Amino acid sequence: MDEDWDTLVLLDACRYDMFAERVPFYGELESRISQGSTSEEFLRQNFEDGEFHDTVYVNANVYFPKVGLDQDETFHAVIDLLDEWDEELEIAHPETVTEAAKEAHERYPNKRVIVHYMQPHLPFIGNRGLETRERIGQRNAWIPFRNDATSVSVQELWEGYNENLDIVFNYVSELLDEIDGKVVLSADHGNMVNERQGPIPTRKMFGHPWGVYSPELVRVPWFVIEGGERRTITSDPPVTKQGHSEELVTERLQSLGYRE
């Protein structure tokens, strides 16, 4: 992964075209090919066998502890937010992630910071998306679509998804107001919404299945914001971390619609 940044903001399951249409910031938009079509693949391929003692990871993604990155010595420090869970929305709220990211920048002034939000990934958290979610009646909105068993339209699904992206952009804007240095906005992987995988067409796909490397899933944004004075980055031994129980991780995965 390119390390020419001070802060890397990861949006979860955000495809390039979706990002390009809605990004509200001034910067230079490029793209990258992700090393995975799921969060677990992305985390394993980019970090599992590496050593990033110059980096602090602020995390809201449940697969991060499942892979074991919250307990090993991969990063200098990990700020894991699985305990800061919005039980009603069944997600780590982007406001929580933003506040933790601000604190990380203040506490670790000589470290790179990765901030991993869960939005625009399901579940929907905006007003319109919550209405759609209630009508679908499932934690995982993709399941009824895969089974051709929903009265909700694909357009409504996209509206909820785009609303999630706009919400997280608002919180990213708040973070950008508080930090300096070179910031990159990217994503761990994309998402398929009613598209077919090629070159031999498959049935229409929803979500981001493991091992499927269509452009919708692996082409992600790489949006560069030059933010003034750069950080002086140093590498130091990891600080003590506390992992999460397997039961908590499984519970959080189920909240996101994964069957474990």
mmCIF file of C-alpha atoms in Angstrom:
data_model
loop_
_atom_site.group_PDB
_atom_site.id
_atom_site.type_symbol
_atom_site.label_atom_id
_atom_site.label_comp_id
_atom_site.label_asym_id
_atom_site.label_seq_id
_atom_site.Cartn_x
_atom_site.Cartn_y
_atom_site.Cartn_z
ATOM 1 C CA MET A 1 0.000 0.000 0.000
ATOM 2 C CA ASP A 2 1.268 3.467 -0.912
ATOM 3 C CA GLU A 3 2.459 5.134 2.306
ATOM 4 C CA ASP A 4 2.874 8.693 1.045
ATOM 5 C CA TRP A 5 0.240 10.080 3.407
ATOM 6 C CA ASP A 6 -0.128 11.268 6.981
ATOM 7 C CA THR A 7 -3.748 10.159 7.396
ATOM 8 C CA LEU A 8 -5.504 7.424 5.436
ATOM 9 C CA VAL A 9 -9.297 7.474 5.702
ATOM 10 C CA LEU A 10 -10.902 4.191 4.682
ATOM 11 C CA LEU A 11 -14.577 4.104 3.753
ATOM 12 C CA ASP A 12 -16.009 0.605 3.859
ATOM 13 C CA ALA A 13 -17.510 -0.949 0.710
ATOM 14 C CA CYS A 14 -17.274 2.281 -1.292
ATOM 15 C CA ARG A 15 -16.851 1.807 -5.026
ATOM 16 C CA TYR A 16 -14.978 4.267 -7.199
ATOM 17 C CA ASP A 17 -17.889 5.542 -9.299
ATOM 18 C CA MET A 18 -20.078 6.101 -6.255
ATOM 19 C CA PHE A 19 -17.318 8.067 -4.528
ATOM 20 C CA ALA A 20 -16.548 10.124 -7.639
ATOM 21 C CA GLU A 21 -20.165 11.231 -8.014
ATOM 22 C CA ARG A 22 -20.572 12.430 -4.418
ATOM 23 C CA VAL A 23 -17.221 13.460 -2.938
ATOM 24 C CA PRO A 24 -17.639 17.043 -1.625
ATOM 25 C CA PHE A 25 -13.975 17.879 -1.021
ATOM 26 C CA TYR A 26 -11.312 19.560 -3.098
ATOM 27 C CA GLY A 27 -8.509 17.189 -4.060
ATOM 28 C CA GLU A 28 -7.077 14.926 -6.745
ATOM 29 C CA LEU A 29 -9.052 11.786 -7.544
ATOM 30 C CA GLU A 30 -7.217 8.669 -8.677
ATOM 31 C CA SER A 31 -8.076 5.003 -8.326
ATOM 32 C CA ARG A 32 -6.366 1.906 -6.985
ATOM 33 C CA ILE A 33 -7.070 -1.822 -7.292
ATOM 34 C CA SER A 34 -7.830 -3.303 -3.891
ATOM 35 C CA GLN A 35 -6.228 -6.580 -2.883
ATOM 36 C CA GLY A 36 -9.558 -7.992 -1.797
ATOM 37 C CA SER A 37 -13.293 -7.910 -2.391
ATOM 38 C CA THR A 38 -14.047 -8.183 1.339
ATOM 39 C CA SER A 39 -12.704 -6.461 4.436
ATOM 40 C CA GLU A 40 -11.087 -9.660 5.635
ATOM 41 C CA GLU A 41 -9.179 -10.109 2.369
ATOM 42 C CA PHE A 42 -8.144 -6.460 2.348
ATOM 43 C CA LEU A 43 -6.847 -6.555 5.921
ATOM 44 C CA ARG A 44 -5.006 -9.847 5.487
ATOM 45 C CA GLN A 45 -3.373 -8.887 2.194
ATOM 46 C CA ASN A 46 -2.277 -5.424 3.311
ATOM 47 C CA PHE A 47 -1.375 -5.869 6.960
ATOM 48 C CA GLU A 48 -1.339 -9.448 8.240
ATOM 49 C CA ASP A 49 2.334 -10.170 7.554
ATOM 50 C CA GLY A 50 3.602 -6.611 7.834
ATOM 51 C CA GLU A 51 5.027 -4.352 10.526
ATOM 52 C CA PHE A 52 3.735 -0.775 10.735
ATOM 53 C CA HIS A 53 5.186 0.612 13.948
ATOM 54 C CA ASP A 54 4.899 4.139 12.562
ATOM 55 C CA THR A 55 1.104 3.820 12.243
ATOM 56 C CA VAL A 56 -1.929 4.046 14.525
ATOM 57 C CA TYR A 57 -5.111 2.308 13.380
ATOM 58 C CA VAL A 58 -8.514 3.692 14.437
ATOM 59 C CA ASN A 59 -10.907 0.894 13.640
ATOM 60 C CA ALA A 60 -14.661 0.324 13.376
ATOM 61 C CA ASN A 61 -14.481 -2.814 11.193
ATOM 62 C CA VAL A 62 -15.371 -6.105 12.863
ATOM 63 C CA TYR A 63 -12.992 -8.140 10.711
ATOM 64 C CA PHE A 64 -10.008 -6.269 12.143
ATOM 65 C CA PRO A 65 -10.097 -8.217 15.440
ATOM 66 C CA LYS A 66 -11.252 -11.367 13.664
ATOM 67 C CA VAL A 67 -8.009 -11.305 11.685
ATOM 68 C CA GLY A 68 -6.161 -10.691 14.962
ATOM 69 C CA LEU A 69 -4.781 -7.251 14.132
ATOM 70 C CA ASP A 70 -6.052 -5.856 17.453
ATOM 71 C CA GLN A 71 -3.765 -8.140 19.475
ATOM 72 C CA ASP A 72 -0.534 -8.664 17.556
ATOM 73 C CA GLU A 73 2.324 -6.199 17.017
ATOM 74 C CA THR A 74 1.430 -5.071 13.514
ATOM 75 C CA PHE A 75 0.793 -1.409 14.411
ATOM 76 C CA HIS A 76 2.250 0.994 16.945
ATOM 77 C CA ALA A 77 -1.206 1.379 18.474
ATOM 78 C CA VAL A 78 -4.752 0.263 17.771
ATOM 79 C CA ILE A 79 -7.863 2.167 18.806
ATOM 80 C CA ASP A 80 -10.593 -0.395 18.325
ATOM 81 C CA LEU A 81 -14.201 0.759 18.632
ATOM 82 C CA LEU A 82 -16.163 -2.465 18.864
ATOM 83 C CA ASP A 83 -17.028 -1.585 22.452
ATOM 84 C CA GLU A 84 -18.303 1.820 21.292
ATOM 85 C CA TRP A 85 -21.280 0.256 19.513
ATOM 86 C CA ASP A 86 -24.560 1.988 18.747
ATOM 87 C CA GLU A 87 -26.905 -0.805 19.782
ATOM 88 C CA GLU A 88 -29.903 0.750 18.066
ATOM 89 C CA LEU A 89 -28.180 1.213 14.701
ATOM 90 C CA GLU A 90 -26.017 -1.920 15.170
ATOM 91 C CA ILE A 91 -22.845 -0.194 14.030
ATOM 92 C CA ALA A 92 -20.024 1.996 15.295
ATOM 93 C CA HIS A 93 -21.406 5.447 14.544
ATOM 94 C CA PRO A 94 -19.204 7.668 12.341
ATOM 95 C CA GLU A 95 -19.309 10.371 15.012
ATOM 96 C CA THR A 96 -17.651 7.928 17.421
ATOM 97 C CA VAL A 97 -14.977 7.115 14.852
ATOM 98 C CA THR A 98 -14.332 10.800 14.154
ATOM 99 C CA GLU A 99 -13.866 11.661 17.822
ATOM 100 C CA ALA A 100 -11.484 8.727 18.263
ATOM 101 C CA ALA A 101 -9.543 9.822 15.172
ATOM 102 C CA LYS A 102 -9.163 13.363 16.485
ATOM 103 C CA GLU A 103 -7.847 11.998 19.772
ATOM 104 C CA ALA A 104 -5.403 9.705 17.948
ATOM 105 C CA HIS A 105 -3.952 12.635 15.998
ATOM 106 C CA GLU A 106 -3.402 14.561 19.218
ATOM 107 C CA ARG A 107 -2.018 11.632 21.191
ATOM 108 C CA TYR A 108 0.315 10.361 18.461
ATOM 109 C CA PRO A 109 1.655 13.468 16.664
ATOM 110 C CA ASN A 110 4.540 11.567 15.051
ATOM 111 C CA LYS A 111 2.565 8.669 13.641
ATOM 112 C CA ARG A 112 0.574 8.021 10.516
ATOM 113 C CA VAL A 113 -3.090 7.421 11.300
ATOM 114 C CA ILE A 114 -5.478 5.080 9.502
ATOM 115 C CA VAL A 115 -9.150 5.824 10.190
ATOM 116 C CA HIS A 116 -11.466 2.987 9.139
ATOM 117 C CA TYR A 117 -15.137 4.004 9.049
ATOM 118 C CA MET A 118 -17.838 1.400 8.394
ATOM 119 C CA GLN A 119 -20.009 3.560 6.142
ATOM 120 C CA PRO A 120 -21.297 3.446 3.442
ATOM 121 C CA HIS A 121 -21.447 -0.298 4.244
ATOM 122 C CA LEU A 122 -24.700 -1.667 5.595
ATOM 123 C CA PRO A 123 -26.600 -1.164 7.826
ATOM 124 C CA PHE A 124 -28.276 2.028 6.649
ATOM 125 C CA ILE A 125 -28.190 4.721 9.335
ATOM 126 C CA GLY A 126 -29.906 7.702 7.669
ATOM 127 C CA ASN A 127 -33.625 8.463 7.888
ATOM 128 C CA ARG A 128 -34.464 7.253 4.394
ATOM 129 C CA GLY A 129 -32.226 4.229 4.758
ATOM 130 C CA LEU A 130 -33.790 3.276 8.084
ATOM 131 C CA GLU A 131 -37.216 3.277 6.434
ATOM 132 C CA THR A 132 -35.902 1.027 3.675
ATOM 133 C CA ARG A 133 -34.205 -1.219 6.214
ATOM 134 C CA GLU A 134 -37.474 -1.610 8.138
ATOM 135 C CA ARG A 135 -39.349 -2.521 4.964
ATOM 136 C CA ILE A 136 -36.728 -5.092 4.009
ATOM 137 C CA GLY A 137 -36.920 -6.652 7.470
ATOM 138 C CA GLN A 138 -33.355 -8.004 7.377
ATOM 139 C CA ARG A 139 -30.056 -6.911 8.879
ATOM 140 C CA ASN A 140 -28.466 -7.773 5.541
ATOM 141 C CA ALA A 141 -30.397 -5.932 2.857
ATOM 142 C CA TRP A 142 -28.734 -7.952 0.096
ATOM 143 C CA ILE A 143 -30.295 -11.285 1.064
ATOM 144 C CA PRO A 144 -33.875 -10.568 -0.154
ATOM 145 C CA PHE A 145 -32.519 -9.149 -3.415
ATOM 146 C CA ARG A 146 -30.389 -12.223 -3.999
ATOM 147 C CA ASN A 147 -33.492 -14.353 -3.464
ATOM 148 C CA ASP A 148 -35.804 -12.126 -5.556
ATOM 149 C CA ALA A 149 -37.962 -11.745 -2.448
ATOM 150 C CA THR A 150 -38.295 -8.008 -1.793
ATOM 151 C CA SER A 151 -40.689 -5.252 -2.768
ATOM 152 C CA VAL A 152 -37.990 -2.608 -2.262
ATOM 153 C CA SER A 153 -36.541 -1.302 -5.523
ATOM 154 C CA VAL A 154 -32.872 -1.207 -6.456
ATOM 155 C CA GLN A 155 -33.205 2.577 -6.658
ATOM 156 C CA GLU A 156 -34.317 2.700 -3.019
ATOM 157 C CA LEU A 157 -31.383 0.507 -2.097
ATOM 158 C CA TRP A 158 -29.003 2.924 -3.806
ATOM 159 C CA GLU A 159 -30.649 5.879 -2.062
ATOM 160 C CA GLY A 160 -29.948 4.333 1.331
ATOM 161 C CA TYR A 161 -26.415 3.515 0.344
ATOM 162 C CA ASN A 162 -25.720 7.013 -0.998
ATOM 163 C CA GLU A 163 -27.259 8.510 2.131
ATOM 164 C CA ASN A 164 -24.811 6.489 4.228
ATOM 165 C CA LEU A 165 -21.955 7.884 2.134
ATOM 166 C CA ASP A 166 -23.148 11.475 2.526
ATOM 167 C CA ILE A 167 -23.390 10.984 6.285
ATOM 168 C CA VAL A 168 -19.855 9.692 6.613
ATOM 169 C CA PHE A 169 -18.580 12.494 4.346
ATOM 170 C CA ASN A 170 -20.043 14.991 6.833
ATOM 171 C CA TYR A 171 -18.008 13.436 9.635
ATOM 172 C CA VAL A 172 -14.886 13.182 7.496
ATOM 173 C CA SER A 173 -15.274 16.917 6.827
ATOM 174 C CA GLU A 174 -15.290 17.521 10.586
ATOM 175 C CA LEU A 175 -12.113 15.454 10.912
ATOM 176 C CA LEU A 176 -10.385 17.316 8.076
ATOM 177 C CA ASP A 177 -11.040 20.599 9.853
ATOM 178 C CA GLU A 178 -9.004 19.352 12.825
ATOM 179 C CA ILE A 179 -5.951 17.742 11.208
ATOM 180 C CA ASP A 180 -3.036 18.773 9.020
ATOM 181 C CA GLY A 181 -0.825 16.938 6.589
ATOM 182 C CA LYS A 182 -1.481 14.876 3.504
ATOM 183 C CA VAL A 183 -4.776 13.002 3.710
ATOM 184 C CA VAL A 184 -5.920 10.220 1.387
ATOM 185 C CA LEU A 185 -9.534 9.024 1.227
ATOM 186 C CA SER A 186 -9.907 5.475 -0.050
ATOM 187 C CA ALA A 187 -11.842 2.252 0.571
ATOM 188 C CA ASP A 188 -11.138 -1.354 1.465
ATOM 189 C CA HIS A 189 -13.291 -2.671 -1.411
ATOM 190 C CA GLY A 190 -16.362 -1.808 -3.453
ATOM 191 C CA ASN A 191 -19.837 -3.220 -3.776
ATOM 192 C CA MET A 192 -22.079 -4.756 -6.407
ATOM 193 C CA VAL A 193 -25.670 -3.595 -6.779
ATOM 194 C CA ASN A 194 -27.641 -5.463 -9.431
ATOM 195 C CA GLU A 195 -24.640 -6.056 -11.734
ATOM 196 C CA ARG A 196 -23.398 -9.210 -13.391
ATOM 197 C CA GLN A 197 -19.904 -10.601 -13.104
ATOM 198 C CA GLY A 198 -18.066 -11.227 -16.364
ATOM 199 C CA PRO A 199 -16.673 -12.279 -18.765
ATOM 200 C CA ILE A 200 -19.327 -15.002 -18.643
ATOM 201 C CA PRO A 201 -22.373 -13.223 -17.227
ATOM 202 C CA THR A 202 -23.613 -14.500 -13.888
ATOM 203 C CA ARG A 203 -26.882 -13.802 -12.151
ATOM 204 C CA LYS A 204 -27.145 -10.249 -10.846
ATOM 205 C CA MET A 205 -25.071 -9.797 -7.728
ATOM 206 C CA PHE A 206 -25.515 -7.754 -4.544
ATOM 207 C CA GLY A 207 -22.911 -7.074 -1.890
ATOM 208 C CA HIS A 208 -19.236 -8.000 -1.949
ATOM 209 C CA PRO A 209 -18.603 -11.750 -1.987
ATOM 210 C CA TRP A 210 -15.181 -13.157 -1.209
ATOM 211 C CA GLY A 211 -12.931 -13.872 -4.175
ATOM 212 C CA VAL A 212 -14.913 -11.960 -6.809
ATOM 213 C CA TYR A 213 -12.696 -9.365 -8.442
ATOM 214 C CA SER A 214 -15.007 -7.436 -10.732
ATOM 215 C CA PRO A 215 -14.290 -3.703 -11.249
ATOM 216 C CA GLU A 216 -17.219 -2.773 -9.010
ATOM 217 C CA LEU A 217 -15.545 -4.639 -6.144
ATOM 218 C CA VAL A 218 -11.842 -3.951 -6.474
ATOM 219 C CA ARG A 219 -11.563 -0.520 -8.116
ATOM 220 C CA VAL A 220 -11.532 1.921 -5.213
ATOM 221 C CA PRO A 221 -10.982 5.677 -4.927
ATOM 222 C CA TRP A 222 -7.642 7.204 -4.013
ATOM 223 C CA PHE A 223 -8.467 10.841 -3.284
ATOM 224 C CA VAL A 224 -5.509 12.989 -2.258
ATOM 225 C CA ILE A 225 -5.933 16.125 -0.141
ATOM 226 C CA GLU A 226 -2.819 18.224 0.429
ATOM 227 C CA GLY A 227 -3.360 19.662 3.893
ATOM 228 C CA GLY A 228 -0.384 21.816 4.739
ATOM 229 C CA GLU A 229 2.553 20.917 6.965
ATOM 230 C CA ARG A 230 3.414 17.229 6.941
ATOM 231 C CA ARG A 231 3.976 15.158 10.067
ATOM 232 C CA THR A 232 7.442 14.006 11.062
ATOM 233 C CA ILE A 233 6.879 10.248 11.192
ATOM 234 C CA THR A 234 8.796 7.993 13.573
ATOM 235 C CA SER A 235 8.635 4.279 14.240
ATOM 236 C CA ASP A 236 8.384 3.098 17.855
ATOM 237 C CA PRO A 237 7.657 -0.211 19.603
ATOM 238 C CA PRO A 238 3.965 -1.150 19.839
ATOM 239 C CA VAL A 239 1.990 -0.163 22.897
ATOM 240 C CA THR A 240 -0.079 -2.675 24.863
ATOM 241 C CA LYS A 241 -3.321 -3.745 23.250
ATOM 242 C CA GLN A 242 -6.400 -5.493 24.581
ATOM 243 C CA GLY A 243 -8.267 -7.833 22.265
ATOM 244 C CA HIS A 244 -11.962 -8.660 22.048
ATOM 245 C CA SER A 245 -13.605 -11.939 22.883
ATOM 246 C CA GLU A 246 -14.647 -14.254 20.069
ATOM 247 C CA GLU A 247 -18.247 -13.977 21.292
ATOM 248 C CA LEU A 248 -18.254 -10.198 20.909
ATOM 249 C CA VAL A 249 -16.734 -10.352 17.432
ATOM 250 C CA THR A 250 -19.321 -12.932 16.332
ATOM 251 C CA GLU A 251 -22.126 -10.812 17.752
ATOM 252 C CA ARG A 252 -20.900 -7.737 15.892
ATOM 253 C CA LEU A 253 -20.564 -9.679 12.630
ATOM 254 C CA GLN A 254 -24.142 -10.861 12.977
ATOM 255 C CA SER A 255 -25.242 -7.266 13.538
ATOM 256 C CA LEU A 256 -23.736 -6.416 10.156
ATOM 257 C CA GLY A 257 -25.618 -9.242 8.486
ATOM 258 C CA TYR A 258 -22.803 -11.793 8.288
ATOM 259 C CA ARG A 259 -23.631 -15.382 9.211
ATOM 260 C CA GLU A 260 -20.883 -16.758 11.390
#
